């Protein structure tokens, strides 16, 4: 078995309403992120109440979560970029430390 | 100065947020009714309209005289109006001798003009004196500094700098800026309308604009040094930051500033906003553009124009930044005030010339003198006008003496009372109109339980919830035993469609959804070709043989299989000829709705690839079709897919060496996309075609249960999609089915009918408790809302047992159409006269074909209600084509899931339509698109008024106004749910968007509980209840005296 090299990166979990998906992914693209994962139909509770995830006829009302792994130097710019958005909209961003094995996939 | 990544992203984010208040603009090919204030639905209606007024400078209520007319016509609940006035007056302090309620009623019903206007200079004392006929008190201690807050408010804040400059110096930068921006937009976004297209568009909006702007000699010679601004930074974000900083706008105000800038040309903003969001839009992919680029371009032009003006003779001293303007307000208040008065045209006419001369002279002593004189004049003028207006009311209610005896403090109270009232007046009128509409509805509903039937209806027919269905349904029910239902026009089946002869997909579903399944429309050449897959295979095979007419266009193949073959070079000439013929005679078509299995998909793909290879050989080597044999093609295919090393047959035929042979194979892979990886993607794309059996069962089940039709099926179950016909009408799509994304609904109808007729589907439905008898047949159909024609499709599939009844059915449909035309004609005709049904029907048809007709039909104008419940509720009343009707049976929906779906889809669409009509009616110039007569198509996706204007949004005057007066009656959608209260409440609570709409008063919600016979109305955060008298109740017998 080949040697596994662990590299430390930061993980951002960005939770926001589905209607803003295009905005968020474009921001990440412009930041130079190499890829991201989107989890759909997320339910949750915030200060405005509970959001249910199942709607059939209206895709815009559900919440989504975007998971992206980035080198540390991208964290602040992305957060700085999202700040004006979150001043007006519900959602959160979680930042955590994770490790990946194929660093080449995460740096541009 | 270069921005950090974080700063750039922050600016992008700011502009995104800033743009949310400005509504999307869909290209008019698929006109979508939407609420122009959609971005403000998180605010209560009352607040949102004020914000909309502020941002888009439009009226949000009708002008008082129009409401007064409605009052006379009995369209306003007078009692409710008085009640609101009494309530309002009751909250205020009583003034001696003044009956506030009378004053206000006189104001509302007898006075045309607004009574209180804003006056900065005349004080309450002044006005009070004028009212009493006394001279104004001497002006003591009025210093210019009192005007500072007002000037700051009007000239700073989020007001764009150039606007403030225009207001102070009459420079008219704003208009020129708009023109330059519009021109740039027209150049870039053109979708094939103009002959010359802008170079370099593929690089994106900003980059291509830069190139052109940097080289624009005319602008340079004028002194607009755009290059200097653009030299600061490469990126649009950098340019934005540079201009904003140069203009001196503090960062915390940027978002609001951006909103104001974007709102200036809100049509174009809305379009770019939509386009950026529509990732699959061809033009967006080819020539990308976003709002950040628009703002950068706009700000660049703005700064360049400001600098240019400042260099012109006579303008060298002007303030050019927010800081400079602030300075002028604080330190040169008198001059600034006079300038503002002069150039914003509020100047007292008598002094206009003197003020102008004084400003030109720059003599401080004279300035002060003229300023004081001006103030005096203005005071007089304002005090007198205001006093006069108040006196008129006093006279009307005969309380002049009381008014004159008031102290100044009390008089001030009176004025405040009037001012606040006029501010809220719009809402009072609106609520009173809605109250009347609600009363009329409740008067006519029938709560008695449905009578049991002896036998099933002759026909059951489903129509779209569209308001135009209400008329035809009523008439259909009157000509025989027809039972009708209302359902969203796409029948709950979201799909993408490639129409016969077309090269693009259209989405047949509400814009809120993205369809996952693709349906193909194919011709049926002969009776044996019923199996659509065979037809498709045949089509692929005969791709080049346009003599027989390929069934599918090359563009469609390009779309389906991802071949970039919009190349006309590949097509023989006769193909184009065929294409043109296609529109003239549309043969009967077949819809492919089943999934392909693996073998079929393989087979199709193989056929297509072979066809492409043949074309490639012909193109590259000039070999005639006769000289290309099967072996050659097969070898090349295998080689391209990497399954064999070379293609000897071709090599021999054309004497190619190894190198050339290899090159051709590579070309097949790269250019013609015949390779293994791409094949995988193509297989996935083919997988989009059709619906799986589970999906089909699911859709049919959902549709039937949502309207409450699960048993006692008739011999015929008709599904009516709808669409309109008109000529020379860019707004054509607005008259089509909104639920189908602005398209015609008959394809959705045919698809659902096809699914419901399948034995396998019915077998599975039986297991779910929906038992469709063998003699029930579903038929897809079409309702033409312009002519009221009702057309049945796919009659060749109807079982022989039913043929016998078709005549009777057809006669019934025709009778209903004629009656409906007769009812509608008076509203459309210029010279109404009584017509029999046949003539009326003919006349309406003629109207639809008239290309000079600016009003082919009234569309959804006058919409007012949405009723979600059994047809029995409204069966006996005429709703005059004003109601959306969705059938619903709460007893079949214990978990409210079906109701939730109706709320989240159809109700939201109805609200959009309602609000679009509301705002286009109350201010057709600002929210609507004014007269169609002056419209010019722009870029092929929108219209402008005249030669150069903002993209016009909203509905044209011909749709909502009749001879200048509103035809549509603007009120908020009155939504009625027939169900027990808790049932309805639970459903509303689960759908966040609808819950917000209700809570914020965007719709008026009523719940009719048929069990308790009570109607609940949601008003101001609570539910008011009212017992409804049952229609079975006998009137009290009169006692004979």
Short mmCIF file of N, CA and C in Angstrom, two decimals, chain B residues 648-779:
data_model
loop_
_atom_site.label_atom_id
_atom_site.label_comp_id
_atom_site.label_asym_id
_atom_site.label_seq_id
_atom_site.Cartn_x
_atom_site.Cartn_y
_atom_site.Cartn_z
N UNK B 648 -8.74 0.81 -41.92
CA UNK B 648 -8.12 0.51 -43.21
C UNK B 648 -9.02 0.79 -44.43
N UNK B 649 -10.32 0.54 -44.30
CA UNK B 649 -11.18 0.70 -45.49
C UNK B 649 -11.16 2.12 -46.01
N UNK B 650 -11.30 3.07 -45.08
CA UNK B 650 -11.27 4.46 -45.50
C UNK B 650 -9.89 4.82 -46.04
N UNK B 651 -8.87 4.35 -45.30
CA UNK B 651 -7.51 4.68 -45.69
C UNK B 651 -7.25 4.24 -47.14
N UNK B 652 -7.75 3.07 -47.44
CA UNK B 652 -7.55 2.60 -48.81
C UNK B 652 -8.34 3.41 -49.80
N UNK B 653 -9.58 3.68 -49.46
CA UNK B 653 -10.45 4.41 -50.40
C UNK B 653 -9.89 5.78 -50.73
N UNK B 654 -9.24 6.40 -49.76
CA UNK B 654 -8.74 7.76 -49.99
C UNK B 654 -7.22 7.85 -50.04
N UNK B 655 -6.61 6.75 -50.07
CA UNK B 655 -5.14 6.73 -50.09
C UNK B 655 -4.53 7.54 -48.97
N UNK B 656 -4.95 7.27 -47.78
CA UNK B 656 -4.40 8.01 -46.63
C UNK B 656 -3.21 7.26 -46.06
N UNK B 657 -2.21 8.02 -45.61
CA UNK B 657 -1.12 7.34 -44.92
C UNK B 657 -1.50 7.18 -43.45
N UNK B 658 -0.62 6.52 -42.72
CA UNK B 658 -0.93 6.22 -41.32
C UNK B 658 -1.24 7.49 -40.53
N UNK B 659 -0.44 8.51 -40.81
CA UNK B 659 -0.59 9.77 -40.08
C UNK B 659 -1.98 10.38 -40.32
N UNK B 660 -2.35 10.45 -41.59
CA UNK B 660 -3.63 11.05 -41.92
C UNK B 660 -4.79 10.25 -41.33
N UNK B 661 -4.61 8.93 -41.40
CA UNK B 661 -5.65 8.05 -40.85
C UNK B 661 -5.85 8.36 -39.36
N UNK B 662 -4.69 8.47 -38.68
CA UNK B 662 -4.74 8.72 -37.24
C UNK B 662 -5.39 10.07 -36.96
N UNK B 663 -5.01 11.04 -37.76
CA UNK B 663 -5.55 12.38 -37.56
C UNK B 663 -7.06 12.42 -37.70
N UNK B 664 -7.53 11.69 -38.70
CA UNK B 664 -8.98 11.69 -38.90
C UNK B 664 -9.70 11.06 -37.70
N UNK B 665 -9.10 9.97 -37.21
CA UNK B 665 -9.72 9.33 -36.04
C UNK B 665 -9.74 10.29 -34.85
N UNK B 666 -8.64 11.01 -34.68
CA UNK B 666 -8.60 11.98 -33.58
C UNK B 666 -9.65 13.07 -33.78
N UNK B 667 -9.79 13.46 -35.03
CA UNK B 667 -10.78 14.48 -35.36
C UNK B 667 -12.19 13.99 -35.03
N UNK B 668 -12.41 12.73 -35.32
CA UNK B 668 -13.73 12.17 -34.97
C UNK B 668 -13.97 12.28 -33.47
N UNK B 669 -12.89 12.08 -32.72
CA UNK B 669 -13.04 12.14 -31.26
C UNK B 669 -13.24 13.58 -30.78
N UNK B 670 -12.34 14.45 -31.18
CA UNK B 670 -12.36 15.82 -30.65
C UNK B 670 -13.47 16.67 -31.21
N UNK B 671 -13.55 16.67 -32.53
CA UNK B 671 -14.48 17.59 -33.17
C UNK B 671 -15.89 17.03 -33.23
N UNK B 672 -15.97 15.78 -33.61
CA UNK B 672 -17.29 15.18 -33.78
C UNK B 672 -17.78 14.44 -32.55
N UNK B 673 -16.93 14.38 -31.52
CA UNK B 673 -17.32 13.82 -30.23
C UNK B 673 -17.74 12.37 -30.27
N UNK B 674 -17.06 11.59 -31.09
CA UNK B 674 -17.32 10.15 -31.05
C UNK B 674 -16.21 9.57 -30.19
N UNK B 675 -16.41 9.54 -28.88
CA UNK B 675 -15.43 8.86 -28.04
C UNK B 675 -16.10 8.23 -26.84
N UNK B 676 -15.33 7.38 -26.17
CA UNK B 676 -15.91 6.54 -25.12
C UNK B 676 -16.46 7.37 -23.97
N UNK B 677 -15.69 8.35 -23.52
CA UNK B 677 -16.15 9.16 -22.37
C UNK B 677 -17.41 9.92 -22.71
N UNK B 678 -17.41 10.49 -23.91
CA UNK B 678 -18.57 11.26 -24.30
C UNK B 678 -19.79 10.38 -24.47
N UNK B 679 -19.55 9.17 -24.94
CA UNK B 679 -20.66 8.22 -25.08
C UNK B 679 -21.35 8.02 -23.75
N UNK B 680 -20.57 7.96 -22.70
CA UNK B 680 -21.14 7.77 -21.37
C UNK B 680 -22.09 8.91 -21.01
N UNK B 681 -21.62 10.13 -21.29
CA UNK B 681 -22.46 11.29 -21.01
C UNK B 681 -23.74 11.24 -21.84
N UNK B 682 -23.57 10.82 -23.10
CA UNK B 682 -24.74 10.77 -23.97
C UNK B 682 -25.75 9.75 -23.50
N UNK B 683 -25.26 8.64 -22.98
CA UNK B 683 -26.17 7.64 -22.43
C UNK B 683 -26.95 8.22 -21.26
N UNK B 684 -26.23 9.00 -20.46
CA UNK B 684 -26.92 9.61 -19.32
C UNK B 684 -28.00 10.57 -19.81
N UNK B 685 -27.66 11.32 -20.86
CA UNK B 685 -28.65 12.25 -21.40
C UNK B 685 -29.87 11.52 -21.94
N UNK B 686 -29.61 10.42 -22.64
CA UNK B 686 -30.73 9.62 -23.15
C UNK B 686 -31.57 9.11 -22.00
N UNK B 687 -30.91 8.90 -20.86
CA UNK B 687 -31.65 8.44 -19.70
C UNK B 687 -32.66 9.43 -19.19
N UNK B 688 -32.51 10.68 -19.63
CA UNK B 688 -33.47 11.69 -19.19
C UNK B 688 -34.81 11.55 -19.90
N UNK B 689 -34.75 10.83 -21.03
CA UNK B 689 -35.97 10.76 -21.81
C UNK B 689 -37.00 9.90 -21.07
N UNK B 690 -38.21 10.40 -20.99
CA UNK B 690 -39.30 9.59 -20.48
C UNK B 690 -39.41 9.52 -18.97
N UNK B 691 -40.45 8.84 -18.57
CA UNK B 691 -40.74 8.66 -17.14
C UNK B 691 -40.76 7.18 -16.83
N UNK B 692 -40.20 6.83 -15.68
CA UNK B 692 -40.26 5.43 -15.27
C UNK B 692 -41.69 5.10 -14.87
N UNK B 693 -41.97 3.83 -14.75
CA UNK B 693 -43.34 3.46 -14.42
C UNK B 693 -43.76 4.00 -13.05
N UNK B 694 -42.83 3.93 -12.11
CA UNK B 694 -43.16 4.45 -10.76
C UNK B 694 -43.50 5.93 -10.85
N UNK B 695 -42.72 6.65 -11.64
CA UNK B 695 -42.99 8.08 -11.78
C UNK B 695 -44.36 8.30 -12.38
N UNK B 696 -44.69 7.48 -13.41
CA UNK B 696 -45.98 7.68 -14.07
C UNK B 696 -47.13 7.42 -13.10
N UNK B 697 -47.00 6.35 -12.36
CA UNK B 697 -48.05 6.05 -11.37
C UNK B 697 -48.15 7.19 -10.38
N UNK B 698 -47.00 7.65 -9.92
CA UNK B 698 -46.97 8.73 -8.94
C UNK B 698 -47.65 9.99 -9.42
N UNK B 699 -47.35 10.39 -10.65
CA UNK B 699 -47.93 11.63 -11.16
C UNK B 699 -49.44 11.52 -11.34
N UNK B 700 -49.89 10.39 -11.87
CA UNK B 700 -51.33 10.25 -12.08
C UNK B 700 -52.04 10.23 -10.73
N UNK B 701 -51.47 9.48 -9.82
CA UNK B 701 -52.07 9.40 -8.49
C UNK B 701 -52.15 10.77 -7.82
N UNK B 702 -51.04 11.48 -7.88
CA UNK B 702 -50.99 12.81 -7.26
C UNK B 702 -52.03 13.74 -7.86
N UNK B 703 -52.10 13.73 -9.19
CA UNK B 703 -53.03 14.64 -9.86
C UNK B 703 -54.47 14.34 -9.46
N UNK B 704 -54.83 13.06 -9.51
CA UNK B 704 -56.22 12.70 -9.21
C UNK B 704 -56.57 12.97 -7.75
N UNK B 705 -55.64 12.64 -6.88
CA UNK B 705 -55.99 12.86 -5.46
C UNK B 705 -56.02 14.33 -5.11
N UNK B 706 -55.17 15.11 -5.76
CA UNK B 706 -55.15 16.53 -5.38
C UNK B 706 -56.44 17.23 -5.76
N UNK B 707 -57.14 16.73 -6.78
CA UNK B 707 -58.41 17.37 -7.11
C UNK B 707 -59.60 16.61 -6.54
N UNK B 708 -59.33 15.53 -5.85
CA UNK B 708 -60.41 14.80 -5.20
C UNK B 708 -61.19 13.90 -6.14
N UNK B 709 -60.57 13.48 -7.24
CA UNK B 709 -61.26 12.58 -8.18
C UNK B 709 -60.61 11.20 -8.08
N UNK B 710 -61.19 10.33 -7.23
CA UNK B 710 -60.56 9.02 -7.07
C UNK B 710 -61.52 7.87 -7.33
N UNK B 711 -62.78 8.21 -7.64
CA UNK B 711 -63.73 7.15 -7.97
C UNK B 711 -64.83 7.71 -8.86
N UNK B 712 -65.70 6.83 -9.34
CA UNK B 712 -66.80 7.24 -10.22
C UNK B 712 -66.29 7.96 -11.45
N UNK B 713 -65.35 7.35 -12.14
CA UNK B 713 -64.79 7.96 -13.34
C UNK B 713 -65.76 7.84 -14.50
N UNK B 714 -65.83 8.91 -15.28
CA UNK B 714 -66.70 8.92 -16.45
C UNK B 714 -66.07 8.16 -17.60
N UNK B 715 -66.89 8.01 -18.62
CA UNK B 715 -66.40 7.39 -19.84
C UNK B 715 -65.26 8.21 -20.43
N UNK B 716 -65.41 9.51 -20.41
CA UNK B 716 -64.35 10.39 -20.90
C UNK B 716 -63.82 11.24 -19.76
N UNK B 717 -62.52 11.26 -19.58
CA UNK B 717 -61.92 12.20 -18.65
C UNK B 717 -61.03 13.10 -19.49
N UNK B 718 -61.45 14.36 -19.67
CA UNK B 718 -60.72 15.26 -20.55
C UNK B 718 -59.75 16.11 -19.74
N UNK B 719 -58.55 16.25 -20.24
CA UNK B 719 -57.57 17.11 -19.58
C UNK B 719 -57.30 18.28 -20.50
N UNK B 720 -57.74 19.49 -20.10
CA UNK B 720 -57.58 20.65 -20.97
C UNK B 720 -56.37 21.49 -20.57
N UNK B 721 -55.38 21.49 -21.44
CA UNK B 721 -54.31 22.47 -21.27
C UNK B 721 -54.80 23.74 -21.94
N UNK B 722 -54.13 24.86 -21.74
CA UNK B 722 -54.61 26.04 -22.44
C UNK B 722 -53.49 26.86 -23.04
N UNK B 723 -53.87 27.68 -23.99
CA UNK B 723 -52.92 28.56 -24.65
C UNK B 723 -53.71 29.61 -25.41
N UNK B 724 -53.01 30.59 -25.95
CA UNK B 724 -53.72 31.66 -26.64
C UNK B 724 -53.24 31.76 -28.07
N UNK B 725 -53.97 32.56 -28.86
CA UNK B 725 -53.49 32.84 -30.23
C UNK B 725 -53.54 34.32 -30.45
N UNK B 726 -52.46 34.85 -30.97
CA UNK B 726 -52.53 36.24 -31.40
C UNK B 726 -51.45 36.46 -32.43
N UNK B 727 -51.57 37.55 -33.16
CA UNK B 727 -50.59 37.86 -34.20
C UNK B 727 -49.82 39.09 -33.79
N UNK B 728 -48.55 39.14 -34.21
CA UNK B 728 -47.78 40.37 -34.01
C UNK B 728 -47.79 40.80 -32.55
N UNK B 729 -47.56 39.88 -31.65
CA UNK B 729 -47.71 40.20 -30.24
C UNK B 729 -46.52 39.71 -29.42
N UNK B 730 -45.59 40.61 -29.07
CA UNK B 730 -44.46 40.18 -28.24
C UNK B 730 -44.91 39.65 -26.87
N UNK B 731 -46.14 40.05 -26.48
CA UNK B 731 -46.65 39.60 -25.19
C UNK B 731 -47.44 38.31 -25.30
N UNK B 732 -47.31 37.66 -26.43
CA UNK B 732 -48.08 36.43 -26.66
C UNK B 732 -47.97 35.46 -25.48
N UNK B 733 -46.73 35.33 -25.03
CA UNK B 733 -46.48 34.34 -23.99
C UNK B 733 -47.19 34.68 -22.69
N UNK B 734 -47.47 35.97 -22.47
CA UNK B 734 -48.15 36.36 -21.24
C UNK B 734 -49.57 35.83 -21.21
N UNK B 735 -50.11 35.56 -22.39
CA UNK B 735 -51.48 35.07 -22.43
C UNK B 735 -51.54 33.56 -22.37
N UNK B 736 -50.37 32.90 -22.43
CA UNK B 736 -50.35 31.44 -22.39
C UNK B 736 -50.35 30.94 -20.94
N UNK B 737 -50.00 29.69 -20.75
CA UNK B 737 -50.17 29.11 -19.43
C UNK B 737 -48.96 29.37 -18.54
N UNK B 738 -49.17 30.11 -17.48
CA UNK B 738 -48.08 30.40 -16.55
C UNK B 738 -47.55 29.16 -15.87
N UNK B 739 -48.48 28.21 -15.61
CA UNK B 739 -48.05 26.98 -14.94
C UNK B 739 -47.12 26.18 -15.83
N UNK B 740 -47.20 26.44 -17.14
CA UNK B 740 -46.33 25.71 -18.06
C UNK B 740 -45.18 26.59 -18.51
N UNK B 741 -44.81 27.50 -17.67
CA UNK B 741 -43.68 28.35 -17.99
C UNK B 741 -43.93 29.29 -19.15
N UNK B 742 -45.18 29.69 -19.34
CA UNK B 742 -45.47 30.61 -20.43
C UNK B 742 -45.65 29.91 -21.77
N UNK B 743 -45.93 28.62 -21.75
CA UNK B 743 -46.15 27.88 -22.99
C UNK B 743 -47.58 27.36 -23.06
N UNK B 744 -47.87 26.61 -24.09
CA UNK B 744 -49.19 26.01 -24.20
C UNK B 744 -49.24 24.75 -23.33
N UNK B 745 -50.43 24.47 -22.81
CA UNK B 745 -50.51 23.34 -21.87
C UNK B 745 -50.90 22.00 -22.47
N UNK B 746 -51.14 21.95 -23.79
CA UNK B 746 -51.74 20.69 -24.24
C UNK B 746 -50.79 19.52 -24.24
N UNK B 747 -49.48 19.79 -24.29
CA UNK B 747 -48.55 18.66 -24.26
C UNK B 747 -48.61 17.98 -22.89
N UNK B 748 -48.61 18.79 -21.83
CA UNK B 748 -48.72 18.21 -20.49
C UNK B 748 -49.99 17.40 -20.36
N UNK B 749 -51.06 17.96 -20.93
CA UNK B 749 -52.35 17.25 -20.86
C UNK B 749 -52.24 15.91 -21.55
N UNK B 750 -51.68 15.92 -22.74
CA UNK B 750 -51.57 14.66 -23.51
C UNK B 750 -50.68 13.66 -22.79
N UNK B 751 -49.64 14.15 -22.16
CA UNK B 751 -48.72 13.23 -21.47
C UNK B 751 -49.42 12.56 -20.30
N UNK B 752 -50.11 13.35 -19.50
CA UNK B 752 -50.78 12.74 -18.35
C UNK B 752 -51.86 11.78 -18.80
N UNK B 753 -52.56 12.16 -19.87
CA UNK B 753 -53.62 11.27 -20.40
C UNK B 753 -53.01 9.94 -20.85
N UNK B 754 -51.88 10.06 -21.56
CA UNK B 754 -51.23 8.83 -22.03
C UNK B 754 -50.86 7.93 -20.86
N UNK B 755 -50.31 8.55 -19.82
CA UNK B 755 -49.93 7.76 -18.63
C UNK B 755 -51.14 7.10 -18.01
N UNK B 756 -52.23 7.88 -17.89
CA UNK B 756 -53.40 7.37 -17.18
C UNK B 756 -54.14 6.29 -17.96
N UNK B 757 -53.87 6.21 -19.25
CA UNK B 757 -54.56 5.20 -20.06
C UNK B 757 -53.85 3.86 -20.08
N UNK B 758 -52.67 3.81 -19.49
CA UNK B 758 -51.90 2.57 -19.57
C UNK B 758 -52.41 1.54 -18.58
N UNK B 759 -52.51 0.32 -19.04
CA UNK B 759 -53.00 -0.74 -18.17
C UNK B 759 -52.10 -0.96 -16.96
N UNK B 760 -50.79 -0.94 -17.19
CA UNK B 760 -49.86 -1.19 -16.07
C UNK B 760 -50.01 -0.12 -15.00
N UNK B 761 -50.17 1.12 -15.48
CA UNK B 761 -50.32 2.22 -14.52
C UNK B 761 -51.61 2.04 -13.73
N UNK B 762 -52.68 1.70 -14.44
CA UNK B 762 -53.97 1.55 -13.75
C UNK B 762 -53.94 0.40 -12.75
N UNK B 763 -53.19 -0.64 -13.12
CA UNK B 763 -53.12 -1.77 -12.20
C UNK B 763 -52.50 -1.33 -10.88
N UNK B 764 -51.42 -0.56 -10.99
CA UNK B 764 -50.75 -0.12 -9.76
C UNK B 764 -51.61 0.86 -8.98
N UNK B 765 -52.37 1.69 -9.73
CA UNK B 765 -53.23 2.65 -9.05
C UNK B 765 -54.32 1.94 -8.27
N UNK B 766 -54.80 0.82 -8.81
CA UNK B 766 -55.85 0.07 -8.13
C UNK B 766 -55.37 -0.35 -6.75
N UNK B 767 -54.09 -0.70 -6.68
CA UNK B 767 -53.54 -1.13 -5.39
C UNK B 767 -53.58 0.02 -4.38
N UNK B 768 -53.53 1.24 -4.92
CA UNK B 768 -53.55 2.40 -4.02
C UNK B 768 -54.96 2.83 -3.69
N UNK B 769 -55.91 2.15 -4.27
CA UNK B 769 -57.29 2.52 -3.97
C UNK B 769 -57.93 3.41 -5.02
N UNK B 770 -57.23 3.69 -6.11
CA UNK B 770 -57.84 4.49 -7.17
C UNK B 770 -58.19 3.51 -8.29
N UNK B 771 -59.49 3.25 -8.40
CA UNK B 771 -59.92 2.22 -9.34
C UNK B 771 -60.49 2.86 -10.59
N UNK B 772 -59.71 2.91 -11.66
CA UNK B 772 -60.20 3.48 -12.91
C UNK B 772 -60.78 2.35 -13.75
N UNK B 773 -62.07 2.43 -14.03
CA UNK B 773 -62.69 1.32 -14.78
C UNK B 773 -62.14 1.24 -16.21
N UNK B 774 -62.27 0.07 -16.80
CA UNK B 774 -61.72 -0.13 -18.14
C UNK B 774 -62.36 0.77 -19.18
N UNK B 775 -63.60 1.19 -18.92
CA UNK B 775 -64.24 2.01 -19.95
C UNK B 775 -64.05 3.51 -19.73
N UNK B 776 -63.17 3.85 -18.83
CA UNK B 776 -62.85 5.28 -18.67
C UNK B 776 -61.63 5.59 -19.53
N UNK B 777 -61.76 6.63 -20.35
CA UNK B 777 -60.65 6.96 -21.25
C UNK B 777 -60.23 8.41 -21.07
N UNK B 778 -58.92 8.63 -20.86
CA UNK B 778 -58.40 9.97 -20.67
C UNK B 778 -58.01 10.57 -22.01
N UNK B 779 -58.39 11.80 -22.23
CA UNK B 779 -58.07 12.45 -23.50
C UNK B 779 -57.40 13.79 -23.25
#
